[in-house]
Amino acid sequence: MPVQAVLRRVVVLVALPAALAAQNVAEVQVAPPTITLKVGERTGLLATAFDRVGNVIPTVRVLWSSNNVQVARVDNNGTVTGVANGVAIIEAHVGARRGSAAVQVVGGAAPPPPAPPPPSDGGQQAPLTVDQSLAGQPAGTGAATMLRIEPPTIFLLPSENVRAAPRALKDDGSPAAPVSVKWQSLRSDIANVDQNGVVVALASVVVQQADFSFREAGPITLGPGEVDTVRVAVPSQNGRVINPLALQWTTADPAIARVSLTGVLTAVAPGKTTLAVSGLLQNKSVDVIVHRPVELLAVLPKWQQEVALPIQATVKFEAQALAADRTPVTDAPLTWSLADTSLATFDVASGVLTGRRPGKTQLVVKGPGPGLSVTWNVRVVAAAVRLSAVRLGLPVNRRYAVRGNYVDEGGNVIGPAVGLTWATDNPPVATVAEDGTITAAGYGRATVTATAPGGKRTPLQVFVQGEIVVASSRSGRFQLYAAERSNLAQLRRVTQDTASALDPAFSPDGSRIAYTSQRQIYLLDADGSNPTRFTNAPSTDGHALFTPDGSAVVFQSDRTAHAQIFVQPLAGGEAVQLTLEPTVNTQPTISPDGETIAFVTTRDGGTNVWLMGKDGANQRAFTKSVGKDFRNTEPHFLRDGTLAYLLEGKEGGHTLTQVVKADLLTGKVTPMTGTDLVITDFAVSPAGDLLALVVNVGGGKPSYRVYIQPIGTSGAPVPIPTTGTEQMMTPAFMP
């Protein structure tokens, strides 16, 4: 089994009072690095000298030597002659610098090996530790700071021998005064060394070229003034680090970065250069980047806030190094670390943190320099999802972007929901995109489900219905029908009530309709399913509408001596009376913020619109018509907070009606319709672009139709088509 010889080198470090100037020759290379000759055969070697920046020095004197003239000789021209079977190291000397080539000679008898030292007690050869004289070291002056062994690598076969020579050097690589050294072989079963530095191979040794490489993956990035020790290793030899003294180190631009003889790299100024290392018959280089000084780190998300991370969900983290002028230092290195990798995993390349199991951990990013560190506290939770809607009503072709938040076990929001997957159980009714955008495709109902990473699911009920709902008598009694503004002639029946169904009103999410039937208020899903009685009093209840938050219904009822305004929670409980005057109070409507209720009352001797708080407080007049010739009725709050109502008056014996809107603060009134139609009721679309007008077209005998009129344009009112004696009234728009 081939093994490799190991030779321990002793390095003597001595403090020097001062360093001398470096020699011009920084490196000598011999080519080819290895040759094989037969006994008596001759071949030439070429020696090349280089300066510190890698330039060839052509005019130098080269001295040649062989470490084993019994195997191979070399003349002053570099011509090698094979003498006997074995291996010799041929060296080319240029001043203190030298290069070498290994020469193997075959085809002859091996020279006799020197006698091995006597064995120690017990028959085992003991490691030699012998004081060495100063002979054999080149003459030099000054104290040594390092010791180099020449040659740095020895190749041997069994019974071969070679002498290793110490070289005492100063910082600049020039010879120092000779020093006393000791020799020792750590593997005397493979190779031995005597007091003169002669190495003898005792077992089989495999000699082969092995590439070395930088241990640091390039480029090497530093800030000005920072220092890094660069190491060169042999990957094929379990990452063995090469002694830096056996190598020559240079940088292409010392004004950007400089390197010492021991591989210590010092950043000088911002810029880019190259670090080169040569020796052992090889040359390697790596890029060096010196970035601008970094003052602070800009990060997302904010580090002051705890980051909630559901299991299997992801959160992206970003960090950027900034200079003093707040410009990015893109080449500054950042280091990321995660405290507990069992709770989450972090991908440095993408900056994505993924939750694995519940618990708390920390993610840290560090920049170059002291104090440049940011820590995020991360909580991994088994979270549920709360969607922006639980129920949703949409007209055909409308879209709605659903958003979600993660909530903990207590229902508290812990952050935006990410990584959700979406599905629908009825694509002909509602489709859903990857980002949670729902599109109403056809009439009916569907369930859209959001699934969080980890498997928790949250359903959303979607009801697709016509945008405009009216009460029509086409079936013999008034029932609710729906139509689209683009096809008013196509009515779809919504209710199947055994009595009349009137006064529809949509919930804020469009998923429910409140209506009046048999003098009580009922609720049903927007697709017409699940009708449920809401009020149950021995009275006439009607004109219901939902509060803006969808939690209650406001309505009028004559359950007292006169009709009054009531509010009743959807979740259950008794109705609360809001108006207490002993006069008629009807037709309530609620402001978009839910704080103000407008209603119609006769308490001031006329029929006027009044205002009050949502709890019935601060009841006050808004319109002030007196007598029977002028009436202000049917108030409707618009989305912008203005109040529309129906103005009715007498002029020349004729009744004139007009829809107007008024600003609550200034009282300024603006017409919304002309006075050519006899309007008895109306509704306004949520977008404020359409009016649905209930018009009496029968003259003396009431006959009601519904007209659709654009707001703010010159378009004429368009009637919803009727058949025979059909009548329509009480329109409502889906939100």
XYZ file of C-alpha atoms in Angstrom:
735
model
C 0.000 0.000 0.000
C 1.766 3.213 -1.088
C 2.133 5.900 1.528
C 3.572 9.412 1.499
C 6.734 10.448 3.317
C 6.267 13.112 5.982
C 9.102 15.422 7.004
C 8.691 17.790 9.941
C 10.286 21.162 9.320
C 11.511 23.368 12.167
C 11.003 27.120 11.701
C 13.063 29.503 13.814
C 11.557 32.966 14.284
C 13.858 35.761 15.453
C 12.905 39.381 15.875
C 14.788 41.679 13.505
C 15.689 45.279 14.222
C 14.870 46.291 10.647
C 14.045 44.739 7.240
C 16.334 45.057 4.248
C 15.228 45.889 0.728
C 13.775 42.965 -1.248
C 15.773 41.407 -4.061
C 14.664 41.961 -7.622
C 14.167 38.229 -8.252
C 11.042 37.050 -6.467
C 10.733 33.547 -7.950
C 12.605 31.003 -10.054
C 10.744 28.335 -11.994
C 12.262 25.268 -13.699
C 10.596 23.617 -16.663
C 9.702 20.901 -17.119
C 9.000 20.249 -13.399
C 9.597 16.490 -13.743
C 11.566 14.423 -16.267
C 12.505 10.774 -16.715
C 15.908 9.771 -18.155
C 17.706 6.574 -18.945
C 21.207 5.978 -17.613
C 23.609 7.875 -19.853
C 20.834 9.926 -21.489
C 20.988 13.746 -21.510
C 18.265 16.436 -21.592
C 18.052 20.162 -20.940
C 16.138 22.121 -18.274
C 15.069 25.771 -18.574
C 15.185 28.164 -15.602
C 13.151 31.421 -15.628
C 13.400 34.247 -13.094
C 10.415 36.517 -12.236
C 10.104 39.780 -10.325
C 7.396 40.488 -7.708
C 4.734 41.419 -10.274
C 5.398 38.371 -12.457
C 7.604 39.958 -15.099
C 10.415 37.824 -16.578
C 13.969 38.946 -15.734
C 16.052 37.835 -18.750
C 19.524 38.912 -17.631
C 20.276 36.806 -14.573
C 22.995 34.275 -13.785
C 21.646 30.813 -13.031
C 23.635 28.307 -10.984
C 22.648 24.642 -11.271
C 23.085 21.859 -8.729
C 22.009 18.242 -8.144
C 21.194 16.955 -4.700
C 22.282 13.458 -5.706
C 25.097 13.362 -8.274
C 25.190 9.563 -7.926
C 21.826 9.574 -9.752
C 21.937 12.655 -12.021
C 24.402 15.436 -12.774
C 23.710 18.896 -14.197
C 26.117 21.341 -15.875
C 26.083 25.143 -15.872
C 23.767 25.192 -18.910
C 21.059 23.133 -17.207
C 21.862 19.932 -19.123
C 21.045 16.870 -16.986
C 22.804 13.512 -17.423
C 21.408 10.274 -15.996
C 24.018 8.411 -13.913
C 22.281 5.639 -12.024
C 18.825 4.346 -11.229
C 17.049 6.691 -8.768
C 15.595 10.191 -8.243
C 17.497 13.447 -7.941
C 16.359 17.033 -7.398
C 17.939 19.513 -9.802
C 17.939 23.113 -8.531
C 18.386 26.413 -10.369
C 19.782 29.164 -8.085
C 19.443 32.901 -8.746
C 20.762 34.646 -5.677
C 18.645 33.529 -2.711
C 15.836 32.343 -4.976
C 15.714 28.866 -6.434
C 13.480 26.552 -8.384
C 13.641 22.800 -8.752
C 12.741 19.857 -10.953
C 12.504 16.175 -10.034
C 14.574 13.854 -12.259
C 13.969 10.111 -12.316
C 16.699 7.930 -13.865
C 15.866 4.406 -14.998
C 17.644 1.536 -16.670
C 20.606 1.071 -14.352
C 21.650 -0.171 -10.918
C 20.744 1.888 -7.860
C 23.595 3.478 -5.885
C 24.239 2.012 -2.453
C 22.247 3.751 0.306
C 24.010 5.189 3.307
C 24.052 3.008 6.392
C 21.034 3.701 8.593
C 21.633 4.894 12.154
C 21.824 2.192 14.832
C 18.511 1.128 16.360
C 17.528 2.214 19.841
C 16.839 -0.132 22.707
C 14.146 -2.652 21.855
C 15.196 -2.966 18.240
C 12.993 -0.018 17.054
C 14.564 2.946 15.329
C 14.101 6.052 17.424
C 13.456 9.504 15.917
C 16.648 11.460 15.550
C 16.987 14.764 17.337
C 20.576 15.897 16.622
C 22.117 19.345 16.902
C 23.230 20.487 13.461
C 26.268 22.678 12.873
C 26.021 25.766 10.775
C 27.766 24.114 7.817
C 25.915 24.022 4.530
C 23.904 27.214 5.097
C 24.600 30.125 2.746
C 26.442 33.077 4.166
C 24.236 35.939 5.269
C 24.009 38.750 7.755
C 21.485 39.807 10.345
C 19.069 37.904 12.504
C 16.667 35.411 10.864
C 12.882 35.719 11.034
C 12.098 32.463 9.228
C 13.655 29.185 8.145
C 13.019 27.617 4.736
C 13.821 23.985 3.927
C 15.292 23.390 0.486
C 13.947 21.672 -1.412
C 10.433 22.197 0.025
C 9.203 18.846 -1.373
C 11.218 15.601 -1.485
C 10.347 12.681 -3.753
C 11.965 9.293 -2.855
C 11.788 5.613 -3.659
C 12.919 2.860 -1.225
C 16.640 3.073 -0.373
C 16.981 6.478 -2.085
C 18.346 9.409 -0.113
C 18.605 13.160 -0.454
C 19.897 15.947 1.693
C 17.585 18.704 2.894
C 19.243 22.040 3.554
C 18.008 24.756 5.912
C 17.994 28.375 4.750
C 17.844 31.149 7.351
C 15.999 34.138 5.844
C 15.059 37.652 6.697
C 11.651 39.265 6.021
C 12.569 40.237 2.466
C 13.741 36.710 1.639
C 17.468 37.530 1.652
C 19.928 35.244 3.532
C 20.302 35.801 7.261
C 23.149 34.650 9.476
C 23.168 30.809 9.724
C 21.233 29.344 12.626
C 21.429 26.067 14.525
C 18.661 23.592 13.620
C 17.481 20.193 14.787
C 16.182 17.436 12.509
C 13.465 14.913 13.325
C 11.393 12.445 11.281
C 7.881 11.917 12.580
C 7.450 8.693 10.555
C 10.714 6.767 10.944
C 9.027 3.716 9.417
C 8.759 5.655 6.126
C 11.734 8.007 6.064
C 14.636 8.776 8.354
C 16.832 11.859 8.677
C 20.416 12.073 9.983
C 22.335 14.841 11.687
C 23.322 16.319 8.322
C 19.751 16.503 7.014
C 20.070 13.453 4.796
C 16.675 11.829 4.290
C 16.538 8.081 3.617
C 13.407 6.355 2.280
C 12.637 3.081 4.065
C 9.254 2.166 2.508
C 7.407 2.602 -0.772
C 6.656 6.237 -1.595
C 4.295 7.392 -4.369
C 5.374 10.599 -6.062
C 2.726 12.463 -8.034
C 1.764 16.047 -8.770
C -1.177 17.364 -6.661
C -2.842 20.723 -7.289
C -3.123 23.191 -4.473
C -5.802 25.860 -4.210
C -6.902 28.763 -2.060
C -8.971 27.689 0.910
C -11.046 30.858 0.557
C -13.548 30.885 -2.297
C -12.880 33.909 -4.466
C -13.176 36.762 -4.605
C -11.641 37.735 -1.269
C -13.530 40.799 -0.047
C -12.195 43.190 2.588
C -12.760 46.722 3.785
C -9.965 49.298 3.958
C -7.584 48.435 6.792
C -8.924 44.915 7.254
C -6.481 42.002 7.395
C -6.995 38.391 6.360
C -4.590 35.463 6.397
C -4.845 33.609 3.093
C -4.133 29.893 3.201
C -3.282 27.498 0.403
C -4.230 23.828 0.774
C -4.094 20.552 -1.148
C -7.690 19.284 -1.538
C -6.601 15.789 -2.598
C -4.623 15.417 0.644
C -7.543 16.022 3.012
C -7.170 19.765 2.719
C -3.605 19.834 4.036
C -2.488 23.449 4.432
C 0.806 24.323 2.717
C 3.371 26.224 4.715
C 3.196 29.783 3.325
C 7.001 30.051 3.499
C 7.216 27.493 0.715
C 5.336 29.862 -1.606
C 5.849 33.270 -3.175
C 3.055 35.857 -2.663
C 2.341 38.970 -4.742
C -0.548 41.351 -5.481
C -1.036 43.037 -8.830
C -1.713 46.444 -7.250
C -0.188 47.028 -3.798
C -2.027 50.374 -3.653
C -5.267 48.391 -3.279
C -4.030 45.410 -1.249
C -0.650 44.091 -0.171
C 0.450 40.660 0.975
C 3.307 39.533 3.214
C 5.668 36.597 2.706
C 3.448 34.564 5.032
C 0.191 35.195 3.122
C -1.173 37.980 5.329
C -3.383 40.138 3.069
C -3.972 43.768 4.051
C -6.619 45.913 2.330
C -5.334 49.404 1.554
C -7.914 51.292 -0.526
C -11.179 50.561 -2.405
C -10.661 48.826 -5.720
C -10.037 45.433 -7.328
C -6.733 43.586 -7.701
C -5.365 40.046 -7.932
C -3.497 37.972 -5.352
C -1.052 35.506 -6.935
C 0.811 32.634 -5.278
C 3.454 30.486 -6.916
C 5.759 27.673 -5.947
C 5.825 23.880 -5.801
C 5.721 23.933 -9.608
C 2.342 25.725 -9.678
C 0.785 29.182 -10.006
C -2.618 30.215 -8.633
C -4.450 33.521 -8.359
C -7.608 34.895 -6.808
C -9.441 38.211 -7.149
C -9.307 40.630 -4.233
C -12.003 43.285 -3.785
C -11.566 46.140 -1.341
C -14.971 47.742 -0.813
C -15.810 51.208 0.474
C -16.221 51.586 4.248
C -19.677 50.498 5.468
C -21.516 52.713 7.968
C -24.821 50.907 8.492
C -27.151 48.146 7.296
C -30.575 48.749 5.754
C -32.881 45.775 6.338
C -36.387 44.478 5.655
C -38.562 43.602 7.482
C -38.068 45.988 10.397
C -35.895 44.331 13.006
C -37.701 45.991 15.923
C -40.831 43.913 15.307
C -41.197 40.211 16.000
C -41.581 38.292 12.758
C -44.431 35.772 12.829
C -43.757 32.810 10.555
C -46.360 30.057 10.103
C -45.180 26.486 9.666
C -44.141 25.847 6.040
C -44.709 29.505 5.191
C -41.882 31.764 4.040
C -40.725 35.299 4.760
C -38.134 37.098 2.657
C -35.398 39.043 4.444
C -33.255 41.697 2.812
C -30.124 43.490 3.974
C -27.971 46.066 2.221
C -24.682 47.624 3.287
C -24.642 51.421 3.025
C -21.769 53.895 2.958
C -21.708 57.147 4.913
C -23.552 58.893 2.059
C -26.278 56.215 2.235
C -25.354 54.751 -1.147
C -25.219 50.934 -1.416
C -21.883 49.152 -1.026
C -22.825 46.224 -3.210
C -19.567 44.293 -2.860
C -19.491 44.351 0.944
C -19.890 40.798 2.309
C -22.832 39.985 4.579
C -22.970 36.969 6.867
C -26.286 35.343 7.866
C -26.878 32.963 10.772
C -29.960 31.258 12.220
C -29.943 30.380 15.909
C -32.129 27.255 15.769
C -32.222 25.447 12.443
C -34.689 22.911 13.819
C -37.403 25.595 13.919
C -36.752 27.129 10.505
C -34.428 26.989 7.527
C -32.785 29.958 5.846
C -31.580 30.142 2.249
C -28.775 32.695 2.044
C -28.977 33.019 -1.745
C -32.651 34.021 -1.802
C -32.988 35.460 1.708
C -36.027 33.243 2.349
C -36.790 31.887 5.825
C -39.107 28.862 5.983
C -40.945 27.750 9.137
C -40.576 24.110 10.248
C -42.038 23.737 13.732
C -43.405 26.093 16.452
C -40.956 27.975 18.628
C -38.839 31.127 18.887
C -35.468 31.715 17.248
C -33.304 34.538 15.925
C -31.986 35.416 12.479
C -28.827 37.548 12.427
C -27.103 39.378 9.590
C -23.635 40.834 10.088
C -21.815 43.304 7.899
C -18.090 44.058 7.627
C -16.830 45.983 10.611
C -17.707 46.269 14.303
C -21.274 46.993 15.326
C -22.766 46.163 11.922
C -25.254 43.548 13.051
C -29.056 43.226 12.930
C -31.075 40.587 14.795
C -34.666 39.586 14.070
C -36.731 37.740 16.666
C -38.712 35.091 14.800
C -41.734 33.207 16.123
C -42.782 30.112 14.180
C -46.469 29.396 14.733
C -49.055 26.855 13.700
C -51.292 29.619 12.362
C -54.771 29.807 10.883
C -55.818 32.244 8.166
C -58.374 35.030 8.502
C -59.588 36.248 5.116
C -60.758 39.751 4.257
C -64.219 38.280 3.716
C -66.069 35.214 4.980
C -69.030 35.688 2.656
C -69.034 37.603 -0.597
C -71.671 38.640 -3.128
C -70.608 39.677 -6.618
C -72.351 40.588 -9.864
C -71.317 38.659 -12.955
C -67.819 39.492 -14.299
C -66.792 41.452 -11.242
C -63.501 40.651 -9.513
C -62.560 40.759 -5.876
C -59.008 40.423 -4.492
C -59.153 38.393 -1.283
C -56.476 39.162 1.288
C -55.585 37.155 4.351
C -53.801 37.484 7.685
C -52.317 34.812 9.870
C -53.872 34.642 13.315
C -52.707 32.795 16.394
C -54.726 30.429 18.571
C -56.378 33.431 20.247
C -57.452 34.961 16.943
C -54.898 37.777 17.127
C -53.439 38.924 13.820
C -49.740 38.086 13.598
C -48.960 39.168 10.042
C -49.993 39.027 6.373
C -50.740 35.553 5.060
C -48.166 34.379 2.524
C -47.800 31.122 0.686
C -51.552 30.466 0.440
C -52.985 28.125 -2.163
C -56.464 28.718 -3.542
C -59.202 26.468 -4.905
C -62.889 26.701 -5.892
C -65.505 23.975 -5.837
C -67.626 25.545 -8.587
C -65.586 27.186 -11.377
C -68.670 27.956 -13.550
C -69.818 30.286 -10.750
C -66.511 31.619 -9.377
C -62.880 31.155 -10.364
C -59.877 32.066 -8.230
C -56.351 33.021 -9.292
C -53.096 32.129 -7.576
C -53.057 35.513 -5.828
C -56.569 35.042 -4.391
C -58.420 37.197 -6.945
C -61.972 35.864 -7.392
C -63.859 36.389 -10.643
C -67.651 35.984 -10.768
C -68.262 33.750 -13.787
C -71.962 32.833 -13.582
C -75.003 32.927 -11.315
C -75.066 30.678 -8.281
C -72.849 29.972 -5.288
C -69.374 28.541 -4.845
C -66.931 27.897 -2.034
C -63.425 29.282 -2.439
C -60.861 27.781 -0.055
C -57.543 29.234 1.058
C -55.073 26.648 2.350
C -52.183 27.799 4.501
C -48.785 26.106 4.562
C -49.232 23.351 7.086
C -52.681 22.410 5.784
C -55.103 24.695 7.659
C -58.021 25.712 5.418
C -60.320 28.727 5.456
C -63.466 28.736 3.283
C -65.131 31.742 1.648
C -68.742 31.543 0.420
C -69.248 33.346 -2.896
C -72.721 34.286 -4.210
C -73.050 35.556 -7.773
C -76.228 37.501 -8.460
C -77.585 40.247 -10.698
C -76.413 43.761 -9.857
C -79.910 45.268 -9.634
C -82.697 43.677 -7.571
C -86.307 44.879 -7.828
C -89.720 43.746 -6.595
C -91.864 42.665 -9.574
C -95.448 41.469 -9.816
C -94.943 39.374 -12.956
C -95.675 36.141 -11.047
C -99.004 37.468 -9.681
C -97.559 38.708 -6.393
C -94.485 40.804 -5.764
C -91.294 38.772 -5.723
C -87.655 39.757 -5.956
C -85.925 39.609 -9.354
C -82.359 40.436 -10.411
C -80.900 41.928 -13.600
C -77.600 43.220 -14.979
C -77.202 46.786 -16.180
C -75.983 45.396 -19.507
C -79.170 43.315 -19.982
C -82.120 44.861 -18.177
C -84.601 42.661 -20.042
C -83.190 39.447 -18.586
C -84.736 39.160 -15.109
C -83.945 36.207 -12.853
C -86.244 35.342 -9.986
C -84.577 35.447 -6.566
C -87.362 34.668 -4.033
C -89.943 31.928 -3.946
C -91.999 33.462 -1.144
C -95.596 32.322 -0.641
C -96.465 35.954 0.135
C -95.219 39.212 -1.329
C -91.523 40.129 -1.144
C -90.602 43.835 -1.151
C -87.949 46.334 0.008
C -84.741 44.408 -0.776
C -81.461 45.609 0.755
C -78.034 44.008 0.338
C -75.619 43.363 3.176
C -72.294 45.265 2.916
C -70.510 42.151 1.579
C -73.298 41.524 -0.950
C -73.906 37.974 0.301
C -77.323 38.519 1.964
C -80.561 40.294 1.164
C -82.959 41.671 3.741
C -86.560 42.071 2.544
C -90.114 42.487 3.823
C -92.696 39.722 3.672
C -95.929 39.300 5.588
C -95.205 42.478 7.568
C -91.937 41.026 8.906
C -88.296 41.251 7.905
C -86.610 38.202 6.393
C -83.030 37.425 5.448
C -81.821 35.136 2.653
C -78.590 34.365 0.840
C -77.961 36.461 -2.260
C -78.631 33.491 -4.537
C -82.148 33.193 -3.050
C -81.452 30.273 -0.722
C -81.928 29.905 3.037
C -84.727 32.433 3.760
C -84.910 33.113 7.500
C -87.334 35.247 9.492
C -85.449 38.021 11.282
C -88.122 39.996 13.171
C -91.000 38.361 15.011
C -93.198 40.987 16.584
C -96.987 41.554 16.361
C -96.397 44.607 14.203
C -95.549 45.775 10.710
C -91.786 45.883 10.194
C -90.082 47.015 7.004
C -87.657 49.256 5.135
C -84.711 47.311 6.533
C -81.058 47.984 5.807
C -77.774 46.627 7.146
C -75.335 48.653 9.190
C -72.035 49.291 7.321
C -70.213 46.684 9.426
C -72.918 44.095 8.699
C -73.516 43.396 12.394
C -77.075 44.706 12.706
C -80.204 45.718 10.805
C -81.941 49.102 11.123
C -85.635 49.161 10.251
C -88.962 50.905 10.858
C -91.746 49.338 12.874
C -95.162 50.339 14.211
C -94.803 48.096 17.262
C -95.420 51.274 19.326
C -98.254 53.790 18.848
C -96.452 55.364 15.905
C -93.872 54.043 13.427
C -90.381 54.357 14.925
C -86.769 53.492 14.010
C -85.230 50.346 15.578
C -81.893 48.556 15.417
C -81.450 44.828 16.046
C -78.178 42.806 16.076
C -77.826 39.946 13.584
C -76.226 37.784 16.256
C -79.439 37.884 18.322
C -80.938 40.082 20.994
C -83.811 42.493 21.334
C -84.498 45.377 18.980
C -83.566 48.790 20.404
C -85.825 51.778 19.700
C -83.871 54.823 18.515
C -86.630 57.448 17.979
C -88.955 58.333 20.869
C -91.062 61.225 19.569
C -94.842 60.587 19.526
C -94.848 61.129 15.749
C -94.127 59.012 12.681
C -90.393 58.234 12.081
C -89.569 56.079 9.018
C -87.212 55.364 6.081
C -83.860 55.098 7.890
C -80.483 55.183 6.066
C -76.975 55.000 7.537
C -73.837 56.977 6.653
C -70.853 55.029 5.245
C -68.954 55.386 8.523
C -71.928 54.020 10.471
C -72.055 57.032 12.799
C -75.106 58.906 11.472
C -78.669 57.795 10.697
C -80.921 59.894 8.456
C -84.668 59.311 8.666
C -87.984 60.910 7.734
C -90.211 62.410 10.431
C -93.347 64.570 10.720
C -92.479 65.933 14.163
C -91.963 69.541 12.970
C -95.300 69.924 11.155
C -93.897 68.917 7.770
C -92.300 65.848 6.199
C -88.561 66.302 6.529
C -85.261 64.495 6.741
C -83.652 64.491 10.175
C -80.327 63.225 11.444
C -79.288 61.409 14.622
C -76.369 59.450 16.017
C -76.207 55.691 15.556
C -77.488 55.293 19.136
C -80.376 57.734 18.621
C -78.666 60.710 20.262
C -78.576 64.290 18.942
C -81.711 64.144 16.790
C -81.860 67.255 14.606
C -83.544 68.585 11.462
C -81.698 68.539 8.129
C -84.468 69.752 5.751
C -87.074 72.298 6.875
C -90.104 72.194 4.582
C -93.404 73.173 6.222
C -96.915 72.117 5.249
C -98.286 69.517 2.875
C -97.130 71.072 -0.405
C -93.472 70.138 0.105
C -92.094 66.818 1.238
C -88.539 65.522 1.700
C -88.430 61.711 1.732
C -86.452 58.581 0.856
C -83.019 59.615 2.130
C -79.996 57.620 0.872
C -76.406 58.188 1.933
C -73.903 58.097 -0.918
C -70.423 56.617 -0.667
C -68.824 60.092 -0.439
C -70.919 60.924 2.650
C -73.373 63.251 0.914
C -77.102 62.652 1.402
C -79.491 62.129 -1.523
C -83.224 62.415 -0.997
C -86.476 62.898 -2.922
C -87.832 66.438 -3.069
C -91.567 66.687 -3.790
C -93.515 69.927 -4.270
C -96.608 71.477 -5.791
C -96.401 73.916 -8.672
C -99.396 75.094 -10.690
C -101.515 72.287 -9.353
C -99.005 69.687 -10.484
C -96.746 67.524 -8.316
C -93.080 67.841 -9.233
C -90.487 65.379 -7.962
C -86.724 65.501 -8.157
C -83.803 63.564 -6.674
C -81.233 65.893 -5.119
C -78.148 65.487 -2.978
C -76.915 67.721 -0.191
C -73.641 68.237 1.646
C -74.119 67.535 5.367
C -71.760 70.318 6.470
C -72.765 73.152 4.148
C -76.317 72.083 3.256
C -75.621 72.865 -0.423
C -78.163 71.066 -2.636
C -77.384 69.703 -6.131
C -80.020 68.184 -8.495
C -79.460 64.594 -9.618
C -82.538 64.305 -11.904
C -84.930 66.534 -13.762
C -88.565 67.118 -12.766
C -90.228 65.498 -15.753
C -90.874 62.124 -14.067
C -93.144 61.378 -11.153
C -90.615 59.664 -8.913
C -91.830 57.892 -5.780
C -88.640 56.102 -4.689
C -85.075 55.609 -5.885
C -81.781 53.841 -5.231
C -78.193 54.811 -5.996
C -75.456 52.406 -7.128
C -72.483 52.110 -4.760
C -70.175 53.597 -7.398
C -72.508 56.595 -7.698
C -72.886 56.214 -11.461
C -76.485 54.945 -11.727
C -79.899 55.843 -10.345
C -82.768 53.356 -10.207
C -85.962 55.451 -10.215
C -89.414 54.179 -9.248
C -91.811 56.125 -11.492
C -95.628 56.268 -11.360
C -96.625 55.948 -15.027
C -100.316 55.360 -14.351
C -101.514 58.894 -13.817
C -104.554 58.746 -11.533
C -104.261 54.980 -11.020
C -100.829 54.095 -9.623
C -98.713 51.942 -11.891
C -95.040 51.695 -11.037
C -92.037 51.075 -13.270
C -88.300 51.147 -12.598
C -86.037 53.310 -14.760
C -82.240 53.174 -14.851
C -80.567 56.553 -15.347
C -76.834 57.350 -15.594
C -75.604 60.058 -13.258
C -73.593 62.961 -14.596
C -74.238 62.227 -18.256
C -76.857 63.251 -20.770
C -78.237 59.726 -21.030
C -82.022 59.384 -20.739
C -83.649 57.061 -18.189
C -84.129 53.521 -19.552
C -87.054 51.451 -18.207
C -86.647 47.855 -17.161
C -88.958 46.062 -19.623
C -92.292 44.824 -18.243
C -95.034 42.579 -19.586
C -98.787 43.196 -19.377
C -99.871 44.727 -16.097
C -96.530 43.974 -14.418
C -95.382 46.560 -11.917
C -91.931 47.096 -10.390
C -90.790 48.958 -7.295
C -88.241 49.105 -4.421
C -84.979 48.700 -6.362
C -81.636 47.965 -4.687
C -78.030 47.734 -5.925
C -75.503 45.095 -4.940
C -72.474 46.681 -3.215
